[in-house]
């Protein structure tokens, strides 16, 4: 469907409740709204924060392409993606994917699809800041994330 | 053309971006990586496992076989960890 | 996992943003939070509201059983389900399912599983109130909803 | 035992709940539905397609073959439309 996703790359936190409200208000034809929030884990207490680097311009473009592909595959009526960059402390949200559809299966599938592709195709990189004060490693891409894409082929 | 580097590729090469003019024999992404490795210690180190390097031409993902003719901007970076 | 789902049956609206905040605050070990909001559709402008009847006592018990089954199947760390009853006008939310997990796949799967079972197993019934003032029919159960359960067998 | 009715089963029978004492020959849910249908016009109408009736014994889903001995509360209702 010819919808335009609302894609935002920002360092500021976001308010999921406000995003839900803004997508659902004034709409009476949508039965299903799914949100996915990705939160910065503390990795068993060892991690203090992540520093997220991104490719300005391409990050927006690539996420918009992923959202357009999701909207091609499933009858969704709205998509919002917010991806943060910069320093994010544990417990804080990194990413929000929100999908709206008439039916639940489409909303779920589109959100899962986008998260799978964001993991391996959106140009972001995470560097660890450890609780002990050391600046840790760049987080390695997971093979399981790459493999997760094959189910959408 | 403009090259932009991210994450540990950027850290190892030591700059975030630069203008380069590769010789005419450099036609594909693979050629470009090879040519860059010859430019010095940091490049050789950053790009020593070319298969680990992801590439975008004009801000779109590109394979290593892709031709670089006409590229304004080429990004080189490690596998992504978005989401 | 031995978690206890937060199950609420109520006529009042709920605030998804507040529910998300209360589940995510103070937790630093969870990477993924999924919400599903089911909203009263207007069925191409013909529907004014739904009157939702429920089986008090059993509604809570059955949803708790569904949530317990989800928590057995996937490593979720928290589940919230809010299901409304009474008169609900179009555009307003009917149900919220929220799952939290370390990993996105578990959070998505548990939420989808619960929604599929809520549709056909939670003792709620919807009666239509039409825009033209007539009190319409009881909404028929969909065969597709019954079939959706087979994928979890 | 207490019977509770919901949605169009309730509307057609005309009461939301009632106490009943079925004869001893009524041992399963199926027997109970059969016996109820004999109790009058509204019951016959409400339960004329027994396969469309869902049943809960003591607030848990039960099949039509299930025995009702010891049941304190039996709910009869149409297929559910939750969520």
GROMACS .gro file of C-alpha atoms in nm:
model
  472
    1UNK     CA    1   0.000   0.000   0.000
    2UNK     CA    2   0.113   0.351  -0.068
    3UNK     CA    3   0.175   0.467   0.283
    4UNK     CA    4   0.471   0.677   0.392
    5UNK     CA    5   0.643   0.561   0.707
    6UNK     CA    6   0.728   0.816   0.974
    7UNK     CA    7   1.102   0.755   1.024
    8UNK     CA    8   1.298   0.952   1.281
    9UNK     CA    9   1.665   0.924   1.376
   10UNK     CA   10   1.731   1.120   1.693
   11UNK     CA   11   1.942   1.132   2.007
   12UNK     CA   12   1.651   1.235   2.232
   13UNK     CA   13   1.437   0.977   2.412
   14UNK     CA   14   1.087   0.914   2.279
   15UNK     CA   15   0.749   0.871   2.444
   16UNK     CA   16   0.588   0.549   2.322
   17UNK     CA   17   0.251   0.638   2.476
   18UNK     CA   18   0.244   0.970   2.289
   19UNK     CA   19   0.341   0.798   1.964
   20UNK     CA   20   0.061   0.544   2.006
   21UNK     CA   21  -0.187   0.820   2.082
   22UNK     CA   22  -0.086   1.023   1.778
   23UNK     CA   23  -0.124   0.723   1.545
   24UNK     CA   24  -0.453   0.599   1.684
   25UNK     CA   25  -0.637   0.927   1.738
   26UNK     CA   26  -0.889   1.013   1.472
   27UNK     CA   27  -0.864   0.670   1.312
   28UNK     CA   28  -1.164   0.439   1.342
   29UNK     CA   29  -1.081   0.185   1.075
   30UNK     CA   30  -0.782   0.019   1.237
   31UNK     CA   31  -0.823  -0.281   1.458
   32UNK     CA   32  -0.464  -0.356   1.549
   33UNK     CA   33  -0.166  -0.158   1.671
   34UNK     CA   34   0.165  -0.327   1.753
   35UNK     CA   35   0.466  -0.165   1.913
   36UNK     CA   36   0.814  -0.302   1.961
   37UNK     CA   37   1.048  -0.121   2.198
   38UNK     CA   38   1.413  -0.222   2.200
   39UNK     CA   39   1.573  -0.140   2.531
   40UNK     CA   40   1.939  -0.114   2.628
   41UNK     CA   41   2.016  -0.425   2.838
   42UNK     CA   42   2.273  -0.417   3.116
   43UNK     CA   43   2.421  -0.756   3.018
   44UNK     CA   44   2.413  -0.903   3.368
   45UNK     CA   45   2.516  -0.575   3.528
   46UNK     CA   46   2.840  -0.530   3.331
   47UNK     CA   47   2.718  -0.265   3.088
   48UNK     CA   48   2.664   0.102   3.182
   49UNK     CA   49   2.567   0.243   2.843
   50UNK     CA   50   2.589   0.203   2.469
   51UNK     CA   51   2.729   0.463   2.232
   52UNK     CA   52   2.537   0.429   1.909
   53UNK     CA   53   2.699   0.554   1.589
   54UNK     CA   54   2.497   0.587   1.271
   55UNK     CA   55   2.538   0.680   0.905
   56UNK     CA   56   2.343   1.006   0.875
   57UNK     CA   57   2.123   1.017   0.568
   58UNK     CA   58   2.163   0.648   0.492
   59UNK     CA   59   2.006   0.548   0.826
   60UNK     CA   60   1.683   0.730   0.739
   61UNK     CA   61   1.692   0.609   0.379
   62UNK     CA   62   1.754   0.244   0.465
   63UNK     CA   63   1.487   0.232   0.736
   64UNK     CA   64   1.243   0.397   0.495
   65UNK     CA   65   1.325   0.127   0.237
   66UNK     CA   66   1.265  -0.147   0.498
   67UNK     CA   67   0.933   0.011   0.596
   68UNK     CA   68   0.828   0.043   0.231
   69UNK     CA   69   0.902  -0.326   0.180
   70UNK     CA   70   0.692  -0.412   0.489
   71UNK     CA   71   0.405  -0.200   0.354
   72UNK     CA   72   0.431  -0.384   0.022
   73UNK     CA   73   0.403  -0.721   0.191
   74UNK     CA   74   0.129  -0.656   0.447
   75UNK     CA   75  -0.179  -0.431   0.446
   76UNK     CA   76  -0.059  -0.184   0.706
   77UNK     CA   77  -0.205   0.165   0.725
   78UNK     CA   78   0.070   0.335   0.925
   79UNK     CA   79   0.429   0.272   1.028
   80UNK     CA   80   0.644   0.469   1.268
   81UNK     CA   81   1.011   0.396   1.336
   82UNK     CA   82   1.221   0.595   1.582
   83UNK     CA   83   1.586   0.496   1.620
   84UNK     CA   84   1.811   0.675   1.865
   85UNK     CA   85   2.183   0.739   1.839
   86UNK     CA   86   2.443   0.872   2.080
   87UNK     CA   87   2.490   0.760   2.439
   88UNK     CA   88   2.207   0.546   2.577
   89UNK     CA   89   2.218   0.421   2.935
   90UNK     CA   90   2.092   0.077   3.030
   91UNK     CA   91   1.720   0.055   3.078
   92UNK     CA   92   1.654   0.329   2.823
   93UNK     CA   93   1.482   0.266   2.491
   94UNK     CA   94   1.687   0.252   2.171
   95UNK     CA   95   1.429   0.185   1.904
   96UNK     CA   96   1.053   0.195   1.855
   97UNK     CA   97   0.872   0.022   1.571
   98UNK     CA   98   0.497   0.076   1.552
   99UNK     CA   99   0.260  -0.071   1.295
  100UNK     CA  100  -0.113  -0.022   1.246
  101UNK     CA  101  -0.344  -0.242   1.043
  102UNK     CA  102  -0.700  -0.355   1.018
  103UNK     CA  103  -0.592  -0.702   1.128
  104UNK     CA  104  -0.357  -0.829   1.392
  105UNK     CA  105  -0.153  -1.070   1.180
  106UNK     CA  106  -0.045  -0.795   0.940
  107UNK     CA  107   0.051  -0.560   1.223
  108UNK     CA  108   0.255  -0.829   1.400
  109UNK     CA  109   0.425  -0.957   1.085
  110UNK     CA  110   0.520  -0.611   0.959
  111UNK     CA  111   0.670  -0.516   1.298
  112UNK     CA  112   0.870  -0.839   1.324
  113UNK     CA  113   0.991  -0.808   0.967
  114UNK     CA  114   1.112  -0.453   1.025
  115UNK     CA  115   1.292  -0.541   1.348
  116UNK     CA  116   1.469  -0.832   1.179
  117UNK     CA  117   1.591  -0.606   0.898
  118UNK     CA  118   1.681  -0.316   1.128
  119UNK     CA  119   1.918  -0.545   1.317
  120UNK     CA  120   2.130  -0.638   1.014
  121UNK     CA  121   2.060  -0.373   0.751
  122UNK     CA  122   2.014  -0.039   0.927
  123UNK     CA  123   2.352   0.139   0.946
  124UNK     CA  124   2.397   0.165   1.322
  125UNK     CA  125   2.686   0.039   1.535
  126UNK     CA  126   2.696  -0.003   1.909
  127UNK     CA  127   2.998   0.048   2.131
  128UNK     CA  128   2.992  -0.070   2.490
  129UNK     CA  129   3.066   0.147   2.792
  130UNK     CA  130   3.134  -0.086   3.083
  131UNK     CA  131   3.033  -0.035   3.446
  132UNK     CA  132   3.401  -0.053   3.547
  133UNK     CA  133   3.465   0.267   3.350
  134UNK     CA  134   3.642   0.104   3.058
  135UNK     CA  135   3.530   0.173   2.706
  136UNK     CA  136   3.451  -0.171   2.579
  137UNK     CA  137   3.425  -0.329   2.240
  138UNK     CA  138   3.207  -0.267   1.941
  139UNK     CA  139   2.914  -0.504   1.968
  140UNK     CA  140   2.953  -0.787   1.717
  141UNK     CA  141   2.675  -0.856   1.472
  142UNK     CA  142   2.502  -1.179   1.562
  143UNK     CA  143   2.486  -1.461   1.315
  144UNK     CA  144   2.138  -1.538   1.446
  145UNK     CA  145   2.027  -1.190   1.338
  146UNK     CA  146   2.157  -1.249   0.987
  147UNK     CA  147   1.985  -1.589   0.978
  148UNK     CA  148   1.658  -1.437   1.098
  149UNK     CA  149   1.627  -1.265   0.760
  150UNK     CA  150   1.601  -1.592   0.570
  151UNK     CA  151   1.251  -1.660   0.700
  152UNK     CA  152   1.122  -1.361   0.504
  153UNK     CA  153   1.263  -1.480   0.170
  154UNK     CA  154   3.473   1.037  -0.474
  155UNK     CA  155   3.399   1.071  -0.107
  156UNK     CA  156   3.468   0.779   0.125
  157UNK     CA  157   3.299   0.765   0.467
  158UNK     CA  158   3.398   0.524   0.742
  159UNK     CA  159   3.207   0.408   1.049
  160UNK     CA  160   3.263   0.225   1.379
  161UNK     CA  161   3.590   0.027   1.397
  162UNK     CA  162   3.666   0.088   1.030
  163UNK     CA  163   3.668   0.460   1.108
  164UNK     CA  164   3.872   0.411   1.425
  165UNK     CA  165   4.137   0.196   1.255
  166UNK     CA  166   4.176   0.413   0.947
  167UNK     CA  167   4.188   0.720   1.171
  168UNK     CA  168   3.961   0.952   0.972
  169UNK     CA  169   3.583   0.968   0.935
  170UNK     CA  170   3.587   1.065   0.570
  171UNK     CA  171   3.814   1.162   0.283
  172UNK     CA  172   3.815   1.246  -0.086
  173UNK     CA  173   4.000   0.995  -0.303
  174UNK     CA  174   4.068   0.950  -0.674
  175UNK     CA  175   4.139   0.584  -0.739
  176UNK     CA  176   4.322   0.488  -1.061
  177UNK     CA  177   4.109   0.384  -1.358
  178UNK     CA  178   4.188   0.015  -1.304
  179UNK     CA  179   3.974   0.027  -0.987
  180UNK     CA  180   3.627  -0.059  -1.119
  181UNK     CA  181   3.450  -0.262  -0.847
  182UNK     CA  182   3.403  -0.237  -0.471
  183UNK     CA  183   3.647  -0.528  -0.437
  184UNK     CA  184   3.909  -0.338  -0.638
  185UNK     CA  185   3.854  -0.033  -0.421
  186UNK     CA  186   3.912  -0.230  -0.098
  187UNK     CA  187   4.230  -0.380  -0.247
  188UNK     CA  188   4.358  -0.040  -0.356
  189UNK     CA  189   4.280   0.115  -0.016
  190UNK     CA  190   4.473  -0.162   0.164
  191UNK     CA  191   4.782  -0.055  -0.032
  192UNK     CA  192   4.757   0.300   0.097
  193UNK     CA  193   4.918   0.238   0.435
  194UNK     CA  194   4.938   0.049   0.762
  195UNK     CA  195   4.602   0.168   0.904
  196UNK     CA  196   4.415   0.084   0.584
  197UNK     CA  197   4.575  -0.261   0.565
  198UNK     CA  198   4.478  -0.323   0.927
  199UNK     CA  199   4.121  -0.187   0.897
  200UNK     CA  200   4.046  -0.379   0.578
  201UNK     CA  201   4.249  -0.695   0.631
  202UNK     CA  202   3.937  -0.913   0.629
  203UNK     CA  203   3.753  -0.766   0.331
  204UNK     CA  204   3.461  -1.009   0.374
  205UNK     CA  205   3.385  -0.840   0.707
  206UNK     CA  206   3.347  -0.501   0.540
  207UNK     CA  207   3.000  -0.385   0.442
  208UNK     CA  208   2.966  -0.126   0.169
  209UNK     CA  209   2.713   0.134   0.065
  210UNK     CA  210   2.725   0.322  -0.265
  211UNK     CA  211   2.540   0.653  -0.257
  212UNK     CA  212   2.387   0.542   0.076
  213UNK     CA  213   2.249   0.211  -0.054
  214UNK     CA  214   2.384  -0.132   0.035
  215UNK     CA  215   2.612  -0.274  -0.234
  216UNK     CA  216   2.790  -0.605  -0.286
  217UNK     CA  217   3.165  -0.634  -0.340
  218UNK     CA  218   3.116  -0.710  -0.709
  219UNK     CA  219   2.930  -0.387  -0.773
  220UNK     CA  220   3.086  -0.127  -1.002
  221UNK     CA  221   3.180   0.205  -0.848
  222UNK     CA  222   3.162   0.417  -1.163
  223UNK     CA  223   2.959   0.730  -1.094
  224UNK     CA  224   2.959   0.685  -0.715
  225UNK     CA  225   2.957   1.018  -0.531
  226UNK     CA  226   2.987   0.862  -0.185
  227UNK     CA  227   3.099   0.519  -0.074
  228UNK     CA  228   3.056   0.407   0.288
  229UNK     CA  229   3.271   0.134   0.441
  230UNK     CA  230   3.173  -0.016   0.775
  231UNK     CA  231   3.149  -0.334   0.985
  232UNK     CA  232   2.836  -0.553   0.992
  233UNK     CA  233   2.555  -0.344   1.137
  234UNK     CA  234   2.403  -0.380   1.482
  235UNK     CA  235   2.085  -0.178   1.454
  236UNK     CA  236   1.760  -0.212   1.642
  237UNK     CA  237   0.915  -1.942   3.370
  238UNK     CA  238   0.740  -1.878   3.696
  239UNK     CA  239   0.606  -1.533   3.630
  240UNK     CA  240   0.261  -1.413   3.722
  241UNK     CA  241   0.079  -1.223   3.454
  242UNK     CA  242  -0.096  -0.898   3.544
  243UNK     CA  243  -0.450  -0.963   3.417
  244UNK     CA  244  -0.718  -0.695   3.446
  245UNK     CA  245  -1.080  -0.701   3.328
  246UNK     CA  246  -1.228  -0.354   3.345
  247UNK     CA  247  -1.476  -0.120   3.184
  248UNK     CA  248  -1.247   0.184   3.211
  249UNK     CA  249  -1.006   0.281   2.931
  250UNK     CA  250  -0.638   0.212   2.986
  251UNK     CA  251  -0.324   0.413   2.921
  252UNK     CA  252  -0.081   0.206   2.715
  253UNK     CA  253   0.203   0.451   2.770
  254UNK     CA  254   0.163   0.428   3.147
  255UNK     CA  255   0.150   0.048   3.130
  256UNK     CA  256   0.471   0.040   2.926
  257UNK     CA  257   0.640   0.277   3.168
  258UNK     CA  258   0.540   0.072   3.470
  259UNK     CA  259   0.673  -0.251   3.318
  260UNK     CA  260   0.999  -0.108   3.189
  261UNK     CA  261   1.098   0.118   3.478
  262UNK     CA  262   1.361  -0.022   3.709
  263UNK     CA  263   1.434  -0.314   3.476
  264UNK     CA  264   1.769  -0.320   3.300
  265UNK     CA  265   1.781  -0.681   3.187
  266UNK     CA  266   1.503  -0.674   2.927
  267UNK     CA  267   1.581  -0.597   2.568
  268UNK     CA  268   1.238  -0.627   2.414
  269UNK     CA  269   0.889  -0.503   2.491
  270UNK     CA  270   0.595  -0.574   2.260
  271UNK     CA  271   0.247  -0.431   2.290
  272UNK     CA  272  -0.064  -0.523   2.098
  273UNK     CA  273  -0.363  -0.288   2.117
  274UNK     CA  274  -0.693  -0.409   1.979
  275UNK     CA  275  -0.911  -0.116   1.877
  276UNK     CA  276  -1.284  -0.101   1.805
  277UNK     CA  277  -1.318  -0.066   1.426
  278UNK     CA  278  -1.605   0.125   1.270
  279UNK     CA  279  -1.659  -0.135   0.996
  280UNK     CA  280  -1.665   0.111   0.709
  281UNK     CA  281  -1.859   0.367   0.909
  282UNK     CA  282  -2.156   0.143   0.995
  283UNK     CA  283  -2.064   0.069   1.357
  284UNK     CA  284  -2.105   0.319   1.641
  285UNK     CA  285  -1.998   0.105   1.934
  286UNK     CA  286  -1.959  -0.246   2.066
  287UNK     CA  287  -2.120  -0.375   2.384
  288UNK     CA  288  -1.884  -0.633   2.528
  289UNK     CA  289  -2.024  -0.895   2.762
  290UNK     CA  290  -1.794  -1.116   2.964
  291UNK     CA  291  -1.806  -1.409   3.206
  292UNK     CA  292  -1.686  -1.256   3.535
  293UNK     CA  293  -1.436  -1.474   3.713
  294UNK     CA  294  -1.382  -1.705   3.420
  295UNK     CA  295  -1.254  -1.420   3.200
  296UNK     CA  296  -0.969  -1.349   3.445
  297UNK     CA  297  -0.905  -1.720   3.501
  298UNK     CA  298  -0.894  -1.811   3.133
  299UNK     CA  299  -0.669  -1.520   3.035
  300UNK     CA  300  -0.438  -1.610   3.323
  301UNK     CA  301  -0.423  -1.968   3.193
  302UNK     CA  302  -0.339  -1.843   2.841
  303UNK     CA  303  -0.067  -1.616   2.982
  304UNK     CA  304   0.076  -1.900   3.191
  305UNK     CA  305   0.094  -2.117   2.879
  306UNK     CA  306   0.275  -1.837   2.692
  307UNK     CA  307   0.522  -1.802   2.978
  308UNK     CA  308   0.585  -2.178   2.965
  309UNK     CA  309   0.661  -2.165   2.595
  310UNK     CA  310   0.878  -1.853   2.572
  311UNK     CA  311   1.126  -1.690   2.812
  312UNK     CA  312   0.921  -1.384   2.893
  313UNK     CA  313   0.984  -1.189   3.212
  314UNK     CA  314   0.653  -1.002   3.232
  315UNK     CA  315   0.306  -1.016   3.082
  316UNK     CA  316   0.022  -0.767   3.116
  317UNK     CA  317  -0.325  -0.820   2.971
  318UNK     CA  318  -0.605  -0.565   3.004
  319UNK     CA  319  -0.941  -0.652   2.850
  320UNK     CA  320  -1.232  -0.411   2.864
  321UNK     CA  321  -1.601  -0.487   2.882
  322UNK     CA  322  -1.915  -0.276   2.852
  323UNK     CA  323  -1.983  -0.017   2.584
  324UNK     CA  324  -1.681   0.075   2.371
  325UNK     CA  325  -1.711   0.335   2.097
  326UNK     CA  326  -1.527   0.299   1.769
  327UNK     CA  327  -1.167   0.413   1.777
  328UNK     CA  328  -1.131   0.320   2.145
  329UNK     CA  329  -0.906   0.040   2.265
  330UNK     CA  330  -1.058  -0.293   2.371
  331UNK     CA  331  -0.758  -0.501   2.469
  332UNK     CA  332  -0.391  -0.457   2.553
  333UNK     CA  333  -0.140  -0.741   2.555
  334UNK     CA  334   0.213  -0.654   2.662
  335UNK     CA  335   0.510  -0.889   2.680
  336UNK     CA  336   0.865  -0.830   2.798
  337UNK     CA  337   1.164  -1.051   2.728
  338UNK     CA  338   1.537  -1.044   2.688
  339UNK     CA  339   1.495  -1.118   2.317
  340UNK     CA  340   1.259  -0.988   2.053
  341UNK     CA  341   1.145  -1.323   1.911
  342UNK     CA  342   1.010  -1.441   2.248
  343UNK     CA  343   0.828  -1.113   2.313
  344UNK     CA  344   0.667  -1.116   1.966
  345UNK     CA  345   0.572  -1.484   1.975
  346UNK     CA  346   0.421  -1.470   2.325
  347UNK     CA  347   0.211  -1.165   2.234
  348UNK     CA  348   0.084  -1.321   1.910
  349UNK     CA  349   0.008  -1.649   2.084
  350UNK     CA  350  -0.195  -1.474   2.353
  351UNK     CA  351  -0.392  -1.267   2.104
  352UNK     CA  352  -0.477  -1.577   1.900
  353UNK     CA  353  -0.606  -1.754   2.210
  354UNK     CA  354  -0.789  -1.450   2.348
  355UNK     CA  355  -0.992  -1.433   2.027
  356UNK     CA  356  -1.137  -1.783   2.055
  357UNK     CA  357  -1.090  -1.885   2.418
  358UNK     CA  358  -1.145  -1.581   2.638
  359UNK     CA  359  -1.513  -1.562   2.739
  360UNK     CA  360  -1.613  -1.229   2.584
  361UNK     CA  361  -1.891  -1.158   2.336
  362UNK     CA  362  -1.943  -0.848   2.125
  363UNK     CA  363  -2.275  -0.698   2.028
  364UNK     CA  364  -2.292  -0.432   1.760
  365UNK     CA  365  -2.453  -0.091   1.803
  366UNK     CA  366  -2.504   0.053   1.458
  367UNK     CA  367  -2.466   0.414   1.351
  368UNK     CA  368  -2.831   0.414   1.237
  369UNK     CA  369  -2.937   0.362   1.600
  370UNK     CA  370  -3.032  -0.001   1.567
  371UNK     CA  371  -2.893  -0.257   1.803
  372UNK     CA  372  -2.727  -0.497   1.568
  373UNK     CA  373  -2.618  -0.856   1.586
  374UNK     CA  374  -2.383  -1.044   1.807
  375UNK     CA  375  -2.050  -1.058   1.628
  376UNK     CA  376  -1.993  -1.406   1.489
  377UNK     CA  377  -1.677  -1.591   1.580
  378UNK     CA  378  -1.449  -1.611   1.277
  379UNK     CA  379  -1.337  -1.945   1.146
  380UNK     CA  380  -1.001  -1.785   1.066
  381UNK     CA  381  -0.958  -1.709   1.435
  382UNK     CA  382  -1.022  -2.071   1.526
  383UNK     CA  383  -0.780  -2.185   1.256
  384UNK     CA  384  -0.515  -1.942   1.379
  385UNK     CA  385  -0.478  -2.161   1.687
  386UNK     CA  386  -0.355  -2.461   1.490
  387UNK     CA  387  -0.018  -2.301   1.420
  388UNK     CA  388   0.065  -2.318   1.791
  389UNK     CA  389   0.002  -2.693   1.820
  390UNK     CA  390  -2.607  -2.673   4.020
  391UNK     CA  391  -2.592  -2.318   3.894
  392UNK     CA  392  -2.625  -2.254   3.521
  393UNK     CA  393  -2.504  -1.924   3.377
  394UNK     CA  394  -2.582  -1.803   3.026
  395UNK     CA  395  -2.412  -1.543   2.809
  396UNK     CA  396  -2.470  -1.343   2.491
  397UNK     CA  397  -2.745  -1.480   2.262
  398UNK     CA  398  -2.783  -1.795   2.472
  399UNK     CA  399  -2.879  -1.570   2.764
  400UNK     CA  400  -3.106  -1.355   2.548
  401UNK     CA  401  -3.291  -1.651   2.400
  402UNK     CA  402  -3.334  -1.839   2.727
  403UNK     CA  403  -3.443  -1.515   2.892
  404UNK     CA  404  -3.250  -1.541   3.218
  405UNK     CA  405  -2.885  -1.484   3.301
  406UNK     CA  406  -2.861  -1.766   3.553
  407UNK     CA  407  -3.065  -2.025   3.739
  408UNK     CA  408  -3.033  -2.315   3.981
  409UNK     CA  409  -3.128  -2.654   3.832
  410UNK     CA  410  -3.134  -3.012   3.953
  411UNK     CA  411  -3.113  -3.241   3.650
  412UNK     CA  412  -3.225  -3.604   3.687
  413UNK     CA  413  -2.957  -3.864   3.761
  414UNK     CA  414  -2.962  -3.989   3.402
  415UNK     CA  415  -2.799  -3.658   3.298
  416UNK     CA  416  -2.428  -3.735   3.332
  417UNK     CA  417  -2.249  -3.543   3.054
  418UNK     CA  418  -2.259  -3.193   2.910
  419UNK     CA  419  -2.434  -3.340   2.604
  420UNK     CA  420  -2.703  -3.492   2.829
  421UNK     CA  421  -2.746  -3.160   3.003
  422UNK     CA  422  -2.801  -2.973   2.675
  423UNK     CA  423  -3.053  -3.237   2.567
  424UNK     CA  424  -3.238  -3.215   2.899
  425UNK     CA  425  -3.243  -2.834   2.889
  426UNK     CA  426  -3.390  -2.835   2.538
  427UNK     CA  427  -3.688  -3.029   2.678
  428UNK     CA  428  -3.760  -2.758   2.934
  429UNK     CA  429  -3.947  -2.523   2.705
  430UNK     CA  430  -3.966  -2.321   2.388
  431UNK     CA  431  -3.688  -2.074   2.470
  432UNK     CA  432  -3.448  -2.348   2.570
  433UNK     CA  433  -3.524  -2.547   2.254
  434UNK     CA  434  -3.462  -2.233   2.049
  435UNK     CA  435  -3.146  -2.125   2.231
  436UNK     CA  436  -2.987  -2.468   2.217
  437UNK     CA  437  -3.121  -2.603   1.887
  438UNK     CA  438  -2.772  -2.626   1.739
  439UNK     CA  439  -2.586  -2.788   2.028
  440UNK     CA  440  -2.255  -2.791   1.837
  441UNK     CA  441  -2.264  -2.410   1.843
  442UNK     CA  442  -2.278  -2.405   2.223
  443UNK     CA  443  -1.955  -2.367   2.418
  444UNK     CA  444  -1.945  -2.489   2.775
  445UNK     CA  445  -1.745  -2.417   3.088
  446UNK     CA  446  -1.754  -2.630   3.401
  447UNK     CA  447  -1.650  -2.442   3.712
  448UNK     CA  448  -1.521  -2.163   3.484
  449UNK     CA  449  -1.297  -2.389   3.273
  450UNK     CA  450  -1.365  -2.484   2.911
  451UNK     CA  451  -1.518  -2.830   2.879
  452UNK     CA  452  -1.609  -3.056   2.587
  453UNK     CA  453  -1.957  -3.194   2.534
  454UNK     CA  454  -1.844  -3.541   2.643
  455UNK     CA  455  -1.727  -3.419   2.981
  456UNK     CA  456  -1.906  -3.545   3.293
  457UNK     CA  457  -2.088  -3.287   3.501
  458UNK     CA  458  -2.078  -3.473   3.834
  459UNK     CA  459  -1.960  -3.237   4.106
  460UNK     CA  460  -2.002  -2.925   3.892
  461UNK     CA  461  -2.098  -2.621   4.101
  462UNK     CA  462  -2.136  -2.388   3.803
  463UNK     CA  463  -2.184  -2.459   3.434
  464UNK     CA  464  -2.166  -2.180   3.177
  465UNK     CA  465  -2.333  -2.205   2.835
  466UNK     CA  466  -2.249  -1.955   2.565
  467UNK     CA  467  -2.182  -1.900   2.193
  468UNK     CA  468  -1.834  -1.919   2.041
  469UNK     CA  469  -1.628  -1.643   2.199
  470UNK     CA  470  -1.520  -1.322   2.030
  471UNK     CA  471  -1.255  -1.194   2.267
  472UNK     CA  472  -0.956  -0.973   2.198
   0.00000   0.00000   0.00000
